[in-house]
Amino acid sequence: DAGVTQSPTHLIKTRGQHVTLRCSPISGHKSVSWYQQVLGQGPQFIFQYYEKEERGRGNFPDRFSARQFPNYSSELNVNALLLGDSALYLCASSVDHATYNEQFFGPGTRLTVL
Amino acid sequence: AQSVTQLDSQVPVFEEAPVELRCNYSSSVSVYLFWYVQYPNQGLQLLLKYLSGSTLVKGINGFEAEFNKSQTSFHLRKPSVHISDTAEYFCAVTGGGNKLTFGTGTQLKVEL
Protein backbone atom coordinates (compact mmCIF):
# COMPACT_ATOMS: atom_id res chain seq x y z
CA ASP A 1 0.00 0.00 0.00
CA ALA A 2 1.13 3.53 -0.70
CA GLY A 3 2.07 5.66 2.25
CA VAL A 4 1.19 9.30 2.78
CA THR A 5 2.09 11.32 -0.28
CA GLN A 6 2.73 15.04 -0.48
CA SER A 7 3.21 17.41 -3.37
CA PRO A 8 5.21 19.23 -4.41
CA THR A 9 8.47 18.02 -2.92
CA HIS A 10 10.12 21.41 -3.03
CA LEU A 11 8.76 24.88 -3.61
CA ILE A 12 10.31 28.33 -3.86
CA LYS A 13 8.16 31.43 -3.42
CA THR A 14 8.72 35.10 -2.76
CA ARG A 15 7.40 37.17 0.10
CA GLY A 16 3.75 38.13 -0.26
CA GLN A 17 2.83 35.23 -2.52
CA HIS A 18 0.50 32.42 -1.55
CA VAL A 19 1.13 28.69 -1.67
CA THR A 20 -0.95 25.50 -1.72
CA LEU A 21 0.47 22.24 -0.45
CA ARG A 22 -1.25 18.91 -1.02
CA CYS A 23 -1.49 15.66 0.91
CA SER A 24 -3.00 12.28 0.16
CA PRO A 25 -3.53 10.05 3.19
CA ILE A 26 -3.10 6.32 3.40
CA SER A 27 -6.09 4.49 1.98
CA GLY A 28 -8.71 4.04 4.70
CA HIS A 29 -7.42 6.91 6.83
CA LYS A 30 -9.93 9.68 7.42
CA SER A 31 -7.88 12.09 9.52
CA VAL A 32 -5.14 14.39 8.23
CA SER A 33 -2.90 16.62 10.31
CA TRP A 34 -0.45 19.29 9.19
CA TYR A 35 2.80 20.23 10.93
CA GLN A 36 5.41 22.91 10.28
CA GLN A 37 9.05 22.05 10.95
CA VAL A 38 11.41 25.00 10.89
CA LEU A 39 15.07 24.10 10.43
CA GLY A 40 16.61 22.95 13.69
CA GLN A 41 13.30 22.58 15.52
CA GLY A 42 10.68 19.95 16.12
CA PRO A 43 7.44 19.86 14.15
CA GLN A 44 4.70 22.24 15.29
CA PHE A 45 1.04 21.30 14.96
CA ILE A 46 -0.95 23.47 12.54
CA PHE A 47 -4.28 21.75 11.80
CA GLN A 48 -6.15 18.50 12.06
CA TYR A 49 -9.05 17.56 9.80
CA TYR A 50 -11.43 14.64 10.08
CA GLU A 51 -14.36 13.94 7.81
CA LYS A 52 -13.82 17.31 6.14
CA GLU A 53 -14.16 19.24 9.39
CA GLU A 54 -11.46 21.06 11.31
CA ARG A 55 -10.89 19.22 14.59
CA GLY A 56 -7.90 21.08 15.91
CA ARG A 57 -5.85 24.18 15.26
CA GLY A 58 -2.44 25.16 16.51
CA ASN A 59 -1.10 28.61 17.29
CA PHE A 60 -0.72 29.87 13.73
CA PRO A 61 -2.02 33.11 12.16
CA ASP A 62 -5.09 33.27 9.96
CA ARG A 63 -2.83 33.35 6.90
CA PHE A 64 -2.76 29.59 7.33
CA SER A 65 -5.84 27.66 6.25
CA ALA A 66 -6.62 24.14 5.21
CA ARG A 67 -9.39 21.96 3.93
CA GLN A 68 -10.15 18.30 3.43
CA PHE A 69 -11.90 16.83 0.44
CA PRO A 70 -14.46 14.00 0.18
CA ASN A 71 -11.66 11.58 -0.76
CA TYR A 72 -9.89 12.62 2.50
CA SER A 73 -7.00 14.33 0.73
CA SER A 74 -6.11 17.73 2.09
CA GLU A 75 -4.68 21.10 1.11
CA LEU A 76 -2.76 23.55 3.25
CA ASN A 77 -2.86 27.15 2.08
CA VAL A 78 -0.61 29.94 3.26
CA ASN A 79 -1.26 33.52 2.17
CA ALA A 80 0.98 36.56 2.27
CA LEU A 81 4.11 34.49 2.72
CA LEU A 82 6.80 35.68 5.11
CA LEU A 83 10.44 34.68 5.24
CA GLY A 84 9.66 32.89 8.50
CA ASP A 85 7.27 30.55 6.72
CA SER A 86 10.26 28.78 5.19
CA ALA A 87 10.05 25.27 6.59
CA LEU A 88 9.36 21.63 5.95
CA TYR A 89 5.61 21.06 5.98
CA LEU A 90 4.62 17.60 7.06
CA CYS A 91 1.32 15.87 6.60
CA ALA A 92 0.27 12.94 8.77
CA SER A 93 -2.69 10.63 8.39
CA SER A 94 -4.45 8.39 10.88
CA VAL A 95 -7.56 6.26 10.99
CA ASP A 96 -9.60 8.74 12.99
CA HIS A 97 -9.26 11.58 15.47
CA ALA A 98 -11.24 10.61 18.54
CA THR A 99 -8.68 8.57 20.43
CA TYR A 100 -5.04 8.11 19.82
CA ASN A 101 -4.27 6.36 16.56
CA GLU A 102 -0.83 6.03 15.11
CA GLN A 103 -0.01 8.84 12.75
CA PHE A 104 1.90 8.12 9.58
CA PHE A 105 3.95 10.98 8.20
CA GLY A 106 4.61 11.87 4.60
CA PRO A 107 8.02 12.96 3.30
CA GLY A 108 7.08 16.63 3.53
CA THR A 109 7.15 19.65 1.28
CA ARG A 110 10.17 21.92 1.61
CA LEU A 111 9.02 25.54 1.22
CA THR A 112 11.59 28.27 0.74
CA VAL A 113 10.42 31.89 0.87
CA LEU A 114 12.80 34.44 -0.64
CA ALA B 1 -1.31 21.48 27.54
CA GLN B 2 1.79 19.38 27.20
CA SER B 3 5.45 20.18 26.63
CA VAL B 4 8.55 18.15 25.87
CA THR B 5 12.17 18.85 26.71
CA GLN B 6 15.05 17.15 24.97
CA LEU B 7 18.07 18.35 26.86
CA ASP B 8 20.71 17.14 24.42
CA SER B 9 20.76 18.80 21.01
CA GLN B 10 23.59 16.56 19.81
CA VAL B 11 24.89 13.20 21.01
CA PRO B 12 28.09 11.82 19.45
CA VAL B 13 28.79 8.14 20.04
CA PHE B 14 31.09 5.50 18.63
CA GLU B 15 29.70 2.59 16.68
CA GLU B 16 28.72 -0.41 18.82
CA ALA B 17 28.59 1.75 21.95
CA PRO B 18 25.36 2.15 23.94
CA VAL B 19 23.38 5.37 23.76
CA GLU B 20 20.65 7.11 25.72
CA LEU B 21 18.66 10.06 24.41
CA ARG B 22 16.84 11.94 27.11
CA CYS B 23 13.27 13.17 27.06
CA ASN B 24 11.27 14.83 29.81
CA TYR B 25 7.67 15.90 29.52
CA SER B 26 5.17 18.06 31.31
CA SER B 27 1.43 17.46 31.36
CA SER B 28 -1.55 17.95 33.62
CA VAL B 29 -3.26 14.86 32.21
CA SER B 30 -2.27 11.31 31.39
CA VAL B 31 -0.14 11.14 28.30
CA TYR B 32 0.84 9.01 25.40
CA LEU B 33 4.54 9.22 24.52
CA PHE B 34 6.42 8.60 21.29
CA TRP B 35 9.86 8.59 19.75
CA TYR B 36 10.23 9.40 16.06
CA VAL B 37 13.32 9.27 13.87
CA GLN B 38 13.99 11.56 10.94
CA TYR B 39 16.67 10.81 8.38
CA PRO B 40 18.01 13.69 6.25
CA ASN B 41 15.46 15.08 3.83
CA GLN B 42 12.80 12.65 4.93
CA GLY B 43 9.63 12.65 7.02
CA LEU B 44 9.18 11.14 10.46
CA GLN B 45 9.15 7.44 11.22
CA LEU B 46 7.70 6.07 14.43
CA LEU B 47 10.29 4.19 16.51
CA LEU B 48 8.12 3.27 19.47
CA LYS B 49 5.21 4.41 21.57
CA TYR B 50 3.90 4.19 25.12
CA LEU B 51 0.14 4.13 25.43
CA SER B 52 -0.41 2.09 28.60
CA GLY B 53 0.72 -1.10 30.34
CA SER B 54 4.35 -2.09 30.66
CA THR B 55 6.60 0.91 31.18
CA LEU B 56 9.37 -0.63 29.10
CA VAL B 57 8.52 -0.46 25.44
CA LYS B 58 10.47 -1.93 22.58
CA GLY B 59 10.53 -0.47 19.12
CA ILE B 60 12.07 -0.97 15.74
CA ASN B 61 15.78 -1.15 14.98
CA GLY B 62 16.66 -2.39 18.48
CA PHE B 63 15.53 0.75 20.30
CA GLU B 64 13.66 0.73 23.61
CA ALA B 65 12.35 3.34 26.02
CA GLU B 66 11.18 3.41 29.59
CA PHE B 67 8.26 5.46 30.83
CA ASN B 68 8.93 6.88 34.29
CA LYS B 69 5.88 8.68 35.59
CA SER B 70 7.47 9.93 38.82
CA GLN B 71 10.34 11.51 36.90
CA THR B 72 8.16 12.47 33.93
CA SER B 73 10.74 10.96 31.61
CA PHE B 74 10.74 8.75 28.54
CA HIS B 75 14.39 8.16 27.68
CA LEU B 76 15.34 6.28 24.52
CA ARG B 77 18.09 3.66 24.64
CA LYS B 78 19.96 1.32 22.34
CA PRO B 79 22.61 -1.09 23.64
CA SER B 80 24.77 -0.99 20.52
CA VAL B 81 24.45 1.66 17.81
CA HIS B 82 25.24 1.38 14.14
CA ILE B 83 26.37 3.97 11.64
CA SER B 84 22.91 3.78 10.07
CA ASP B 85 21.37 5.09 13.32
CA THR B 86 22.77 8.54 12.57
CA ALA B 87 19.66 10.72 12.37
CA GLU B 88 17.53 13.24 14.25
CA TYR B 89 15.37 11.82 17.02
CA PHE B 90 12.23 13.50 18.31
CA CYS B 91 10.30 12.80 21.47
CA ALA B 92 6.58 13.65 21.31
CA VAL B 93 3.59 13.65 23.63
CA THR B 94 -0.16 13.87 23.37
CA GLY B 95 -2.86 13.97 26.00
CA GLY B 96 -5.22 12.25 23.62
CA GLY B 97 -6.31 12.79 20.09
CA ASN B 98 -3.89 13.33 17.29
CA LYS B 99 -2.23 16.63 18.19
CA LEU B 100 1.38 15.79 18.91
CA THR B 101 3.72 18.12 20.79
CA PHE B 102 7.32 17.53 19.81
CA GLY B 103 10.61 18.30 21.47
CA THR B 104 13.36 20.18 19.66
CA GLY B 105 15.13 17.00 18.67
CA THR B 106 18.45 15.28 19.37
CA GLN B 107 20.96 14.74 16.59
CA LEU B 108 22.57 11.34 17.07
CA LYS B 109 25.91 11.08 15.28
CA VAL B 110 27.48 7.65 15.21
CA GLU B 111 31.21 7.63 14.47
CA LEU B 112 33.54 4.82 13.48
Coordinates of C-alpha atoms in Angstrom, one line a residue, chain A residues 6-106:
Chain A
Q6 CA 2.7 15.0 -0.5
S7 CA 3.2 17.4 -3.4
P8 CA 5.2 19.2 -4.4
T9 CA 8.5 18.0 -2.9
H10 CA 10.1 21.4 -3.0
L11 CA 8.8 24.9 -3.6
I12 CA 10.3 28.3 -3.9
K13 CA 8.2 31.4 -3.4
T14 CA 8.7 35.1 -2.8
R15 CA 7.4 37.2 0.1
G16 CA 3.8 38.1 -0.3
Q17 CA 2.8 35.2 -2.5
H18 CA 0.5 32.4 -1.6
V19 CA 1.1 28.7 -1.7
T20 CA -0.9 25.5 -1.7
L21 CA 0.5 22.2 -0.4
R22 CA -1.3 18.9 -1.0
C23 CA -1.5 15.7 0.9
S24 CA -3.0 12.3 0.2
P25 CA -3.5 10.0 3.2
I26 CA -3.1 6.3 3.4
S27 CA -6.1 4.5 2.0
G28 CA -8.7 4.0 4.7
H29 CA -7.4 6.9 6.8
K30 CA -9.9 9.7 7.4
S31 CA -7.9 12.1 9.5
V32 CA -5.1 14.4 8.2
S33 CA -2.9 16.6 10.3
W34 CA -0.4 19.3 9.2
Y35 CA 2.8 20.2 10.9
Q36 CA 5.4 22.9 10.3
Q37 CA 9.1 22.0 10.9
V38 CA 11.4 25.0 10.9
L39 CA 15.1 24.1 10.4
G40 CA 16.6 23.0 13.7
Q41 CA 13.3 22.6 15.5
G42 CA 10.7 20.0 16.1
P43 CA 7.4 19.9 14.2
Q44 CA 4.7 22.2 15.3
F45 CA 1.0 21.3 15.0
I46 CA -0.9 23.5 12.5
F47 CA -4.3 21.7 11.8
Q48 CA -6.1 18.5 12.1
Y49 CA -9.1 17.6 9.8
Y50 CA -11.4 14.6 10.1
E51 CA -14.4 13.9 7.8
K52 CA -13.8 17.3 6.1
E53 CA -14.2 19.2 9.4
E54 CA -11.5 21.1 11.3
R55 CA -10.9 19.2 14.6
G56 CA -7.9 21.1 15.9
R57 CA -5.8 24.2 15.3
G58 CA -2.4 25.2 16.5
N59 CA -1.1 28.6 17.3
F60 CA -0.7 29.9 13.7
P61 CA -2.0 33.1 12.2
D62 CA -5.1 33.3 10.0
R63 CA -2.8 33.3 6.9
F64 CA -2.8 29.6 7.3
S65 CA -5.8 27.7 6.3
A66 CA -6.6 24.1 5.2
R67 CA -9.4 22.0 3.9
Q68 CA -10.1 18.3 3.4
F69 CA -11.9 16.8 0.4
P70 CA -14.5 14.0 0.2
N71 CA -11.7 11.6 -0.8
Y72 CA -9.9 12.6 2.5
S73 CA -7.0 14.3 0.7
S74 CA -6.1 17.7 2.1
E75 CA -4.7 21.1 1.1
L76 CA -2.8 23.5 3.2
N77 CA -2.9 27.2 2.1
V78 CA -0.6 29.9 3.3
N79 CA -1.3 33.5 2.2
A80 CA 1.0 36.6 2.3
L81 CA 4.1 34.5 2.7
L82 CA 6.8 35.7 5.1
L83 CA 10.4 34.7 5.2
G84 CA 9.7 32.9 8.5
D85 CA 7.3 30.6 6.7
S86 CA 10.3 28.8 5.2
A87 CA 10.1 25.3 6.6
L88 CA 9.4 21.6 6.0
Y89 CA 5.6 21.1 6.0
L90 CA 4.6 17.6 7.1
C91 CA 1.3 15.9 6.6
A92 CA 0.3 12.9 8.8
S93 CA -2.7 10.6 8.4
S94 CA -4.5 8.4 10.9
V95 CA -7.6 6.3 11.0
D96 CA -9.6 8.7 13.0
H97 CA -9.3 11.6 15.5
A98 CA -11.2 10.6 18.5
T99 CA -8.7 8.6 20.4
Y100 CA -5.0 8.1 19.8
N101 CA -4.3 6.4 16.6
E102 CA -0.8 6.0 15.1
Q103 CA 0.0 8.8 12.8
F104 CA 1.9 8.1 9.6
F105 CA 3.9 11.0 8.2
G106 CA 4.6 11.9 4.6

